[in-house]
XYZ file of N, CA and C in Angstrom:
405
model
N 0.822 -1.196 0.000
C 0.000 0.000 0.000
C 0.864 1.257 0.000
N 2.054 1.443 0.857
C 2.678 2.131 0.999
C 3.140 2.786 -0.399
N 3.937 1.600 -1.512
C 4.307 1.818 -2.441
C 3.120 2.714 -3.616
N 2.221 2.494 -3.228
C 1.026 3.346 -4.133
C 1.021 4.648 -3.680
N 1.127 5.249 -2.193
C 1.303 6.029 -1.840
C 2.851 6.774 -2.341
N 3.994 6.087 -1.918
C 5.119 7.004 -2.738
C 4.957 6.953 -4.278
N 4.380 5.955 -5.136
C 3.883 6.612 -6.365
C 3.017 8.209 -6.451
N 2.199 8.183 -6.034
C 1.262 9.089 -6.265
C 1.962 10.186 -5.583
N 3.212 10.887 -4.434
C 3.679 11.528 -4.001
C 4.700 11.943 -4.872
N 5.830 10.987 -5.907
C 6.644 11.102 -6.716
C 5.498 11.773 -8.236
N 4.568 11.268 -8.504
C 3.857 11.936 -9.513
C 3.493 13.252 -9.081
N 2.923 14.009 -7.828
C 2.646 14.719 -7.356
C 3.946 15.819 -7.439
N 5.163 15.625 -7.160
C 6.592 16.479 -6.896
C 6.722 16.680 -8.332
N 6.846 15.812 -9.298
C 6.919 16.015 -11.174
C 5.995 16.651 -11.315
N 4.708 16.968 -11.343
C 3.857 17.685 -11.316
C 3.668 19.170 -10.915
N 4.285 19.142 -9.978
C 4.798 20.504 -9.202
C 5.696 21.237 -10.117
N 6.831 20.719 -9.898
C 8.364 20.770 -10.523
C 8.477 21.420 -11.915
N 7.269 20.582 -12.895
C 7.094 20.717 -13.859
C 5.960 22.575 -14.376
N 5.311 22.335 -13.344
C 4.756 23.534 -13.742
C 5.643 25.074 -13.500
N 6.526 24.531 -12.611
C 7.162 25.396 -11.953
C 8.625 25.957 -13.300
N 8.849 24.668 -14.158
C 9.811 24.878 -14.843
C 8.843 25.878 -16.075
N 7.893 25.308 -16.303
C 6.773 26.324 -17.389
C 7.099 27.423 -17.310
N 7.071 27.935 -15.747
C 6.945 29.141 -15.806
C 8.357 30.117 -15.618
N 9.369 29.088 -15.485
C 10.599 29.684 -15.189
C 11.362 29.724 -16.689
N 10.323 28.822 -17.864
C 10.956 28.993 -19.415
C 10.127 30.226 -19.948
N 8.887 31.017 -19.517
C 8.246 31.758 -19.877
C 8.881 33.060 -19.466
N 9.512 32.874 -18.530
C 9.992 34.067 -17.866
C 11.502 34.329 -18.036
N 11.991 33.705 -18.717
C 13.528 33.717 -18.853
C 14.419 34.609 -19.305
N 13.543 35.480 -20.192
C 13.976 37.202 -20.193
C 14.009 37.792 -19.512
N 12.529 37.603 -18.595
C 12.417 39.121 -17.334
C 13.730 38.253 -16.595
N 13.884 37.038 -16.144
C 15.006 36.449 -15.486
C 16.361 36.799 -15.432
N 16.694 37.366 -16.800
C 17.664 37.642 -17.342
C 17.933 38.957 -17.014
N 17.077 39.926 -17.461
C 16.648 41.595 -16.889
C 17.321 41.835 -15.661
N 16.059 40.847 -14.579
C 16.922 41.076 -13.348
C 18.178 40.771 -13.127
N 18.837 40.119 -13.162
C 20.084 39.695 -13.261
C 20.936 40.865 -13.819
N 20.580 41.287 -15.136
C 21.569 41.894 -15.558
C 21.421 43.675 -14.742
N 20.218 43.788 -14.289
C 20.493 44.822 -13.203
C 20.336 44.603 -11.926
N 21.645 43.382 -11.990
C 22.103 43.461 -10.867
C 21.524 42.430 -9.413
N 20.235 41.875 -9.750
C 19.729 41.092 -8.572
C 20.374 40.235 -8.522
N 20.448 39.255 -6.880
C 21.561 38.677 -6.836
C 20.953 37.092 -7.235
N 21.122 36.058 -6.742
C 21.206 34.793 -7.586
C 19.931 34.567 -6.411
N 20.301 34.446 -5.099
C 19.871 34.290 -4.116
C 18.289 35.035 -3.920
N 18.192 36.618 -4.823
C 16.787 37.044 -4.599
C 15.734 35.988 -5.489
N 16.701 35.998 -6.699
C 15.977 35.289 -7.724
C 15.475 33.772 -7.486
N 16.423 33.119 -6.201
C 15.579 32.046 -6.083
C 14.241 32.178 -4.875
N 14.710 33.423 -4.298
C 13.587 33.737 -3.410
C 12.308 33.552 -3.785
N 12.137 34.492 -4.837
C 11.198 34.858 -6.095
C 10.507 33.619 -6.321
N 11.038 32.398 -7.235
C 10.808 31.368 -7.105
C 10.064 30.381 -5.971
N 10.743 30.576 -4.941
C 10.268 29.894 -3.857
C 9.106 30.660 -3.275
N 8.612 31.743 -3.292
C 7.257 32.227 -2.983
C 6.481 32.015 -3.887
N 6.901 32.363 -5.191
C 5.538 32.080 -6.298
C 5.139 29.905 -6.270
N 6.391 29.245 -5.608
C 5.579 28.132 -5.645
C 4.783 28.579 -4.248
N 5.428 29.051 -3.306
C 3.936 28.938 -2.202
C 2.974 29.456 -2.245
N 2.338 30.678 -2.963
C 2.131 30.896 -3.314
C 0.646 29.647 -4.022
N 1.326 29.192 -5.414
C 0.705 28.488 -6.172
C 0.559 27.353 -4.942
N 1.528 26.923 -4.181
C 0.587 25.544 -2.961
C 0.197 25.945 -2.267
N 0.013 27.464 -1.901
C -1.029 27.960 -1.060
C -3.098 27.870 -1.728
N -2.885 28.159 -3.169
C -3.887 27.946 -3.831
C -4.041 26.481 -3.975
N -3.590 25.510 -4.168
C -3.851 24.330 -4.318
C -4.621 23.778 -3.597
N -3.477 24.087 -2.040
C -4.116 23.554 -0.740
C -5.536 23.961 -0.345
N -5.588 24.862 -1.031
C -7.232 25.780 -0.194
C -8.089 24.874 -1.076
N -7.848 24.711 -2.248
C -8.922 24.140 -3.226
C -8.927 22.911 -2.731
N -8.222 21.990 -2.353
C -7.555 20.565 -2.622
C -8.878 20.382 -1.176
N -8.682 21.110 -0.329
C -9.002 20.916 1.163
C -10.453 20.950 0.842
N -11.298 21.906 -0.094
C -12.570 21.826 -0.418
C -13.211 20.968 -0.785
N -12.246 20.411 -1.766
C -13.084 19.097 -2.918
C -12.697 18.210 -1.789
N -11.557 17.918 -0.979
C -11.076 16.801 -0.216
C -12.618 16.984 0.519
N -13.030 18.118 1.153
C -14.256 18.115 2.194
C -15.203 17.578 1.529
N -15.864 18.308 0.788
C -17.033 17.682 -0.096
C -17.241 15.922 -0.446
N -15.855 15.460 -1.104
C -16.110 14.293 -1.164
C -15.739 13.454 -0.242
N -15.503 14.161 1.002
C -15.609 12.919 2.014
C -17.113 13.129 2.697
N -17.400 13.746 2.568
C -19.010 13.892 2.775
C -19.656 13.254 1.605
N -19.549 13.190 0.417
C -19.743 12.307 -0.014
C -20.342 10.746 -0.237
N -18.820 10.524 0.320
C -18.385 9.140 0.069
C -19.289 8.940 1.830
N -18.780 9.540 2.548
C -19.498 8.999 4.018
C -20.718 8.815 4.004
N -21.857 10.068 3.280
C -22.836 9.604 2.941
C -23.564 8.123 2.302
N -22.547 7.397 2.052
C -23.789 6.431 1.450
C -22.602 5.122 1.827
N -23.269 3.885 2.511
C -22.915 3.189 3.186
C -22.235 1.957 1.417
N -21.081 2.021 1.679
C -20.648 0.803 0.845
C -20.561 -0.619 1.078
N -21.449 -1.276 0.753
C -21.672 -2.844 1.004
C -20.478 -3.733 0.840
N -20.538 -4.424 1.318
C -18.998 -5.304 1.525
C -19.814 -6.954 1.217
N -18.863 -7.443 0.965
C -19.793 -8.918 0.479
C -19.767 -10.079 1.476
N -20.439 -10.625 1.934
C -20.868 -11.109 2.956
C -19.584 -12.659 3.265
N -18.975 -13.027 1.970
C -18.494 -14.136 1.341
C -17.175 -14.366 2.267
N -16.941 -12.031 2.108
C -15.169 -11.898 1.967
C -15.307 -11.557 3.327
N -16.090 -10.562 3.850
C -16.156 -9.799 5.215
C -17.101 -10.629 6.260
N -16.797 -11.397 6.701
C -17.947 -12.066 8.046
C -18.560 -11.309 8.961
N -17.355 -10.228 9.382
C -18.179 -9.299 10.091
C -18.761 -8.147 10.026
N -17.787 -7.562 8.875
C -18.396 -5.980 8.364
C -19.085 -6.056 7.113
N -20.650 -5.580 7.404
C -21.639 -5.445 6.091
C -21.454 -4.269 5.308
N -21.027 -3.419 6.027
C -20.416 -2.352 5.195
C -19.071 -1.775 6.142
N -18.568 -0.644 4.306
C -17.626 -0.240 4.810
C -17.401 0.891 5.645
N -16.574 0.718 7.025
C -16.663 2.055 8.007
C -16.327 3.484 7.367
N -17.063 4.105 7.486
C -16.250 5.924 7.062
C -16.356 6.661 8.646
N -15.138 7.269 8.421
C -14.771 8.501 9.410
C -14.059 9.421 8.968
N -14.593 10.656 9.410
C -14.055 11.545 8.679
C -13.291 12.143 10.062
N -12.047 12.483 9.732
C -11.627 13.052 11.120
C -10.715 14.244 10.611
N -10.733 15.437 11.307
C -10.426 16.629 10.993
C -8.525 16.697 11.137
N -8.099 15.452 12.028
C -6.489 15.423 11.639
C -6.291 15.245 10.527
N -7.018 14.122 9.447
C -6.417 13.729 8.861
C -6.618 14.632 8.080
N -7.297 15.498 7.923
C -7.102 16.926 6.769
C -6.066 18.085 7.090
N -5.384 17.864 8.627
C -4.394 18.745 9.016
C -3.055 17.900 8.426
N -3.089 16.966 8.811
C -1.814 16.017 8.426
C -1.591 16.213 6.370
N -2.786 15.829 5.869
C -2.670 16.030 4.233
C -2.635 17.388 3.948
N -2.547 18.387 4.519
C -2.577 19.635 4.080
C -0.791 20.037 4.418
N -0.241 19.232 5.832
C 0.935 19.879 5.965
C 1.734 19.037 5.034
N 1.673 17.832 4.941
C 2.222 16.947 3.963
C 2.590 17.706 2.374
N 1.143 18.290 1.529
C 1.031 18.246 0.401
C 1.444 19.629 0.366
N 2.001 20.431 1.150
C 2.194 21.650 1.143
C 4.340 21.484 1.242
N 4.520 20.395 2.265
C 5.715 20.109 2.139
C 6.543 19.839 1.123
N 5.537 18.795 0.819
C 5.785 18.207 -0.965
C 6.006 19.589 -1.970
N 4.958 20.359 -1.929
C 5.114 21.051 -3.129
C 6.209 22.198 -2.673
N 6.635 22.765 -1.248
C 8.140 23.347 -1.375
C 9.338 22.807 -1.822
N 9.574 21.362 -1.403
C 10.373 19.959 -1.995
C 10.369 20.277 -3.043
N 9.410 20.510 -3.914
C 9.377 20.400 -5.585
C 9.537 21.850 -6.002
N 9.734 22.742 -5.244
C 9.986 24.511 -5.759
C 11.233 24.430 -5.881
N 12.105 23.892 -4.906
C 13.580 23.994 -4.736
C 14.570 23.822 -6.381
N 13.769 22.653 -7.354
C 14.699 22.864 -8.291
C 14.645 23.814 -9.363
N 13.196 24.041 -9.511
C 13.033 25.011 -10.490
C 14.005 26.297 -9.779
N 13.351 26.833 -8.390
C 14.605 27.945 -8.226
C 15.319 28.288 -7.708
N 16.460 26.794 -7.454
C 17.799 27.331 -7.992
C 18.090 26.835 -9.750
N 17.313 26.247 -10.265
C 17.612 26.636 -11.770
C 17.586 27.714 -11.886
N 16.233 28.683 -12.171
C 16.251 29.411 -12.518
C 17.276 30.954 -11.459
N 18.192 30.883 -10.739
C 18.997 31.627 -10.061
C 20.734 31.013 -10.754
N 20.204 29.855 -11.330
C 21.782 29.314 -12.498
C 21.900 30.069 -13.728
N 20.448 30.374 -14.051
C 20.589 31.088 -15.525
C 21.789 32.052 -15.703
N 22.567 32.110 -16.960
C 23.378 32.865 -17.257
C 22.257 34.598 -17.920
N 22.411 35.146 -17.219
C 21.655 36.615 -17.557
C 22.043 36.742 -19.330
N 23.292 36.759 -20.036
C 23.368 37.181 -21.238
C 22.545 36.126 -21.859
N 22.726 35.078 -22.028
C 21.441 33.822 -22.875
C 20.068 34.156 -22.333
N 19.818 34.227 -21.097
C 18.513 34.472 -20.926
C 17.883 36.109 -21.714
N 18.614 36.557 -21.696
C 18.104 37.956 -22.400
C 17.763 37.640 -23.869
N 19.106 36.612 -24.674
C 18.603 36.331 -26.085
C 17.605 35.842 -26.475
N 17.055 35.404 -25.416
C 16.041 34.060 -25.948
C 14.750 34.928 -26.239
N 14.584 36.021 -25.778
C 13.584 37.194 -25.954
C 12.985 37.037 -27.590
């Protein structure tokens, strides 16, 4: 089970990572700009590292909504279990418990700083003169 879980956490960080590089190839002029007046390597990964929190600050708020909704959902309506496999449980238990939405929120928020880190210090590697050409 575990292993399904670090799947879906490793898809989750590429996912991140990846949007994060989108926007650090879209921006690779203004990248360059700053640089060439002068910002240091270190602001520029700053920059980076807020606009992902930023973007996992929005995630998380949404993520936490739909997460609410469909566990209300799913709790709503009792899932039958087959009498064959389960001897004792006719259906399946739901609980919804308000840690486990504190725990997935600090988790998926961890994850997605984990996954800011490469886009920026890439984008704080850029050489300022190439990044300006690419304009």
């Amino acid at each position: 089970m575990w292993l399904y879980y670090i799947l879906i956490y490793i898809t989750a960080v590429f996912g991140i990572a990846n949007t994060l590089i989108n926007i650090l190839m879209d921006k690779k002029s203004e990248i360059g700009m700053l640089m060439a007046m002068g910002t240091s390597r270190k602001s520029i990964t700053k920059i980076f590292l807020i606009e992902s929190t930023i973007l996992g600050a929005f995630g998380l708020l949404l993520g936490l909504v739909l997460e609410y909704f469909t566990a209300l959902a799913i709790g709503s309506h009792e899932i039958e279990l087959p009498a064959e496999m389960y001897l004792v449980l006719t259906c399946m238990p739901m609980k919804i418990a308000a840690m486990n939405f504190f725990y997935a929120s600090i988790f998926a928020f961890t994850i997605n700083m984990i996954a800011g880190v490469y886009p920026a210090t890439k984008a704080s590697k850029l050489d300022p003169v190439e990044a300006i050409e690419s304009i």
